[in-house]
Short mmCIF file of C-alpha atoms in Angstrom, two decimals:
data_model
loop_
_atom_site.label_atom_id
_atom_site.label_comp_id
_atom_site.label_asym_id
_atom_site.label_seq_id
_atom_site.Cartn_x
_atom_site.Cartn_y
_atom_site.Cartn_z
CA MET A 1 -30.51 1.72 -6.30
CA SER A 2 -27.77 1.61 -8.91
CA ASP A 3 -28.49 -0.52 -12.09
CA LEU A 4 -24.53 -2.23 -11.01
CA ARG A 5 -26.19 -3.05 -7.16
CA GLU A 6 -29.51 -4.32 -8.89
CA ILE A 7 -28.00 -6.44 -11.17
CA TYR A 8 -24.98 -7.11 -8.30
CA GLN A 9 -27.36 -8.70 -5.70
CA GLN A 10 -29.37 -10.65 -8.94
CA VAL A 11 -26.08 -12.18 -10.17
CA VAL A 12 -24.36 -12.80 -6.00
CA LEU A 13 -27.58 -14.17 -5.25
CA ASP A 14 -28.44 -17.01 -9.06
CA HIS A 15 -24.06 -17.90 -8.16
CA ASN A 16 -24.91 -18.23 -4.29
CA LYS A 17 -28.42 -20.45 -5.18
CA SER A 18 -26.65 -22.84 -8.40
CA PRO A 19 -22.88 -21.81 -7.81
CA ARG A 20 -21.50 -23.12 -10.98
CA ASN A 21 -18.42 -25.92 -11.13
CA PHE A 22 -19.58 -26.74 -7.84
CA ARG A 23 -18.12 -30.23 -7.44
CA GLU A 24 -14.51 -32.68 -6.75
CA ILE A 25 -12.89 -33.17 -9.98
CA GLU A 26 -11.84 -36.60 -8.60
CA LYS A 27 -7.80 -36.42 -10.18
CA PRO A 28 -6.68 -33.15 -9.83
CA ASP A 29 -3.44 -32.47 -11.03
CA ARG A 30 -3.80 -29.44 -8.29
CA ARG A 31 -5.85 -28.18 -5.30
CA ALA A 32 -5.63 -26.16 -2.33
CA ASP A 33 -8.31 -25.12 0.97
CA GLY A 34 -9.14 -22.08 2.60
CA TYR A 35 -10.50 -20.45 4.86
CA ASN A 36 -11.84 -17.37 6.21
CA PRO A 37 -12.64 -17.72 10.40
CA LEU A 38 -14.43 -14.16 10.71
CA CYS A 39 -17.05 -15.22 8.16
CA GLY A 40 -16.84 -18.97 8.64
CA ASP A 41 -16.03 -20.28 4.21
CA GLN A 42 -14.65 -23.49 4.06
CA LEU A 43 -13.46 -24.17 0.46
CA THR A 44 -10.99 -26.52 -1.75
CA VAL A 45 -10.67 -24.95 -5.20
CA TYR A 46 -9.58 -27.62 -7.57
CA LEU A 47 -7.40 -27.70 -10.99
CA LEU A 48 -7.22 -29.54 -14.02
CA LEU A 49 -4.72 -28.70 -16.56
CA ASN A 50 -3.37 -29.05 -19.89
CA GLY A 51 -0.72 -28.26 -20.05
CA ASP A 52 -0.25 -24.53 -18.93
CA THR A 53 -3.84 -24.20 -20.05
CA ILE A 54 -6.82 -24.73 -17.24
CA GLU A 55 -9.00 -27.85 -18.43
CA ASP A 56 -11.28 -27.90 -15.45
CA VAL A 57 -11.25 -25.61 -12.10
CA SER A 58 -14.26 -26.76 -9.54
CA PHE A 59 -14.68 -25.89 -5.90
CA VAL A 60 -16.13 -27.86 -2.57
CA GLY A 61 -17.19 -26.24 0.74
CA LYS A 62 -19.24 -23.63 2.20
CA GLY A 63 -19.52 -20.17 2.59
CA CYS A 64 -21.31 -16.71 2.17
CA ALA A 65 -23.54 -15.81 -0.11
CA ILE A 66 -20.72 -14.04 -1.66
CA CYS A 67 -17.82 -16.36 -0.93
CA THR A 68 -19.85 -19.22 -2.66
CA ALA A 69 -20.79 -15.96 -5.62
CA SER A 70 -17.56 -15.36 -6.28
CA ALA A 71 -15.94 -19.13 -6.42
CA SER A 72 -19.02 -19.65 -8.91
CA ILE A 73 -17.87 -17.30 -11.50
CA MET A 74 -14.34 -17.27 -11.19
CA THR A 75 -14.48 -20.66 -11.93
CA GLN A 76 -16.07 -19.44 -15.10
CA ALA A 77 -13.72 -17.40 -15.52
CA LEU A 78 -11.06 -19.40 -15.58
CA LYS A 79 -12.03 -22.01 -17.80
CA GLY A 80 -9.63 -22.05 -20.87
CA LYS A 81 -7.13 -19.67 -19.76
CA SER A 82 -3.78 -20.40 -19.45
CA GLU A 83 -1.67 -20.09 -16.45
CA SER A 84 -0.76 -17.03 -17.13
CA GLU A 85 -3.95 -15.00 -18.18
CA ALA A 86 -5.07 -16.81 -14.96
CA GLU A 87 -2.64 -15.16 -12.85
CA LYS A 88 -3.31 -11.86 -14.66
CA LEU A 89 -7.42 -12.13 -13.21
CA PHE A 90 -6.56 -12.70 -9.57
CA GLN A 91 -4.11 -9.80 -9.75
CA ARG A 92 -6.82 -7.38 -11.30
CA PHE A 93 -9.76 -8.85 -9.40
CA HIS A 94 -7.95 -8.22 -5.92
CA TYR A 95 -7.05 -4.99 -7.42
CA MET A 96 -10.78 -3.96 -8.08
CA LEU A 97 -11.68 -5.09 -4.27
CA THR A 98 -7.85 -3.76 -2.50
CA ASP A 99 -6.62 -0.83 -4.61
CA GLU A 100 -3.41 -2.78 -3.34
CA GLY A 101 0.30 -2.65 -5.75
CA GLU A 102 0.26 -1.53 -9.33
CA ASP A 103 -2.81 -1.12 -12.03
CA PRO A 104 -2.47 -4.30 -13.69
CA GLY A 105 -6.14 -3.48 -15.62
CA ALA A 106 -3.32 -0.42 -17.14
CA GLN A 107 -1.52 -3.03 -19.13
CA ASP A 108 -3.44 -3.91 -22.90
CA ASP A 109 -2.80 -7.52 -22.33
CA ASN A 110 -5.01 -8.18 -19.33
CA PRO A 111 -8.12 -10.29 -20.41
CA PRO A 112 -11.19 -8.19 -19.39
CA LEU A 113 -13.31 -8.95 -15.64
CA GLY A 114 -16.29 -9.96 -17.40
CA LYS A 115 -18.85 -10.47 -15.21
CA LEU A 116 -16.21 -10.25 -11.71
CA LYS A 117 -17.17 -5.86 -12.22
CA VAL A 118 -20.13 -7.00 -9.77
CA PHE A 119 -17.62 -7.46 -7.51
CA SER A 120 -16.61 -4.08 -7.24
CA GLY A 121 -18.96 -2.57 -4.41
CA VAL A 122 -18.14 -5.02 -2.47
CA ARG A 123 -14.47 -3.16 -2.05
CA GLU A 124 -17.38 -1.00 0.22
CA PHE A 125 -17.33 -2.90 2.74
CA PRO A 126 -13.78 -4.57 3.93
CA VAL A 127 -15.23 -7.14 5.98
CA ARG A 128 -16.64 -8.79 2.83
CA VAL A 129 -13.44 -8.30 0.94
CA LYS A 130 -12.62 -11.29 2.06
CA CYS A 131 -15.34 -13.21 1.26
CA ALA A 132 -14.77 -12.34 -2.32
CA THR A 133 -11.19 -13.07 -2.39
CA LEU A 134 -11.30 -16.32 -0.30
CA PRO A 135 -11.95 -18.28 -3.28
CA TRP A 136 -9.09 -16.48 -5.70
CA HIS A 137 -6.26 -16.50 -3.14
CA THR A 138 -6.72 -19.97 -3.10
CA PHE A 139 -7.27 -21.02 -6.22
CA HIS A 140 -3.39 -18.59 -7.13
CA ALA A 141 -2.32 -21.46 -3.99
CA ALA A 142 -4.05 -24.05 -5.65
CA LEU A 143 -2.19 -22.40 -9.41
CA HIS A 144 1.45 -21.98 -7.59
CA GLN A 145 0.82 -25.50 -5.65
CA ALA A 146 1.39 -24.23 -1.92
CA ASP A 147 1.73 -26.02 0.77
CA LYS A 148 -0.35 -24.21 3.70
CA PRO A 149 -4.33 -24.04 3.51
CA THR A 150 -4.35 -19.94 2.44
CA THR A 151 -6.80 -18.31 5.13
CA THR A 152 -8.10 -14.85 5.41
CA GLU A 153 -6.05 -13.08 8.36
#
């Protein structure tokens, strides 16, 4: 088993068992709901902003291990980022898993993926990509104050 696969399993198991920022923000500035009908993942992402900076981000819901771990690591990665930096991180993560669009990592001003790189192997399993990206699409909907729930369909 490759080192990245072992790290992936360890990270996913850890963040699934003890998700970080798994709570509702009492008075969020923004929030969005997400749903993956194939897997049954359901979550709500909450944002608390201080100007243009994500002061706090959290989630609640139920989902598979990949979805929960992705949401947990996402909240850690986004705290303290500006809306612009968060948007770039969303684009990089999405590209890493889907190869859709232009590679945002080609730009020097993109934030590093850090722990999020462990999800790169998920792209080999298209059904699981939706599990890993649902939290991110839900965050993106919250950031842009979308009116409708986010779905993977």
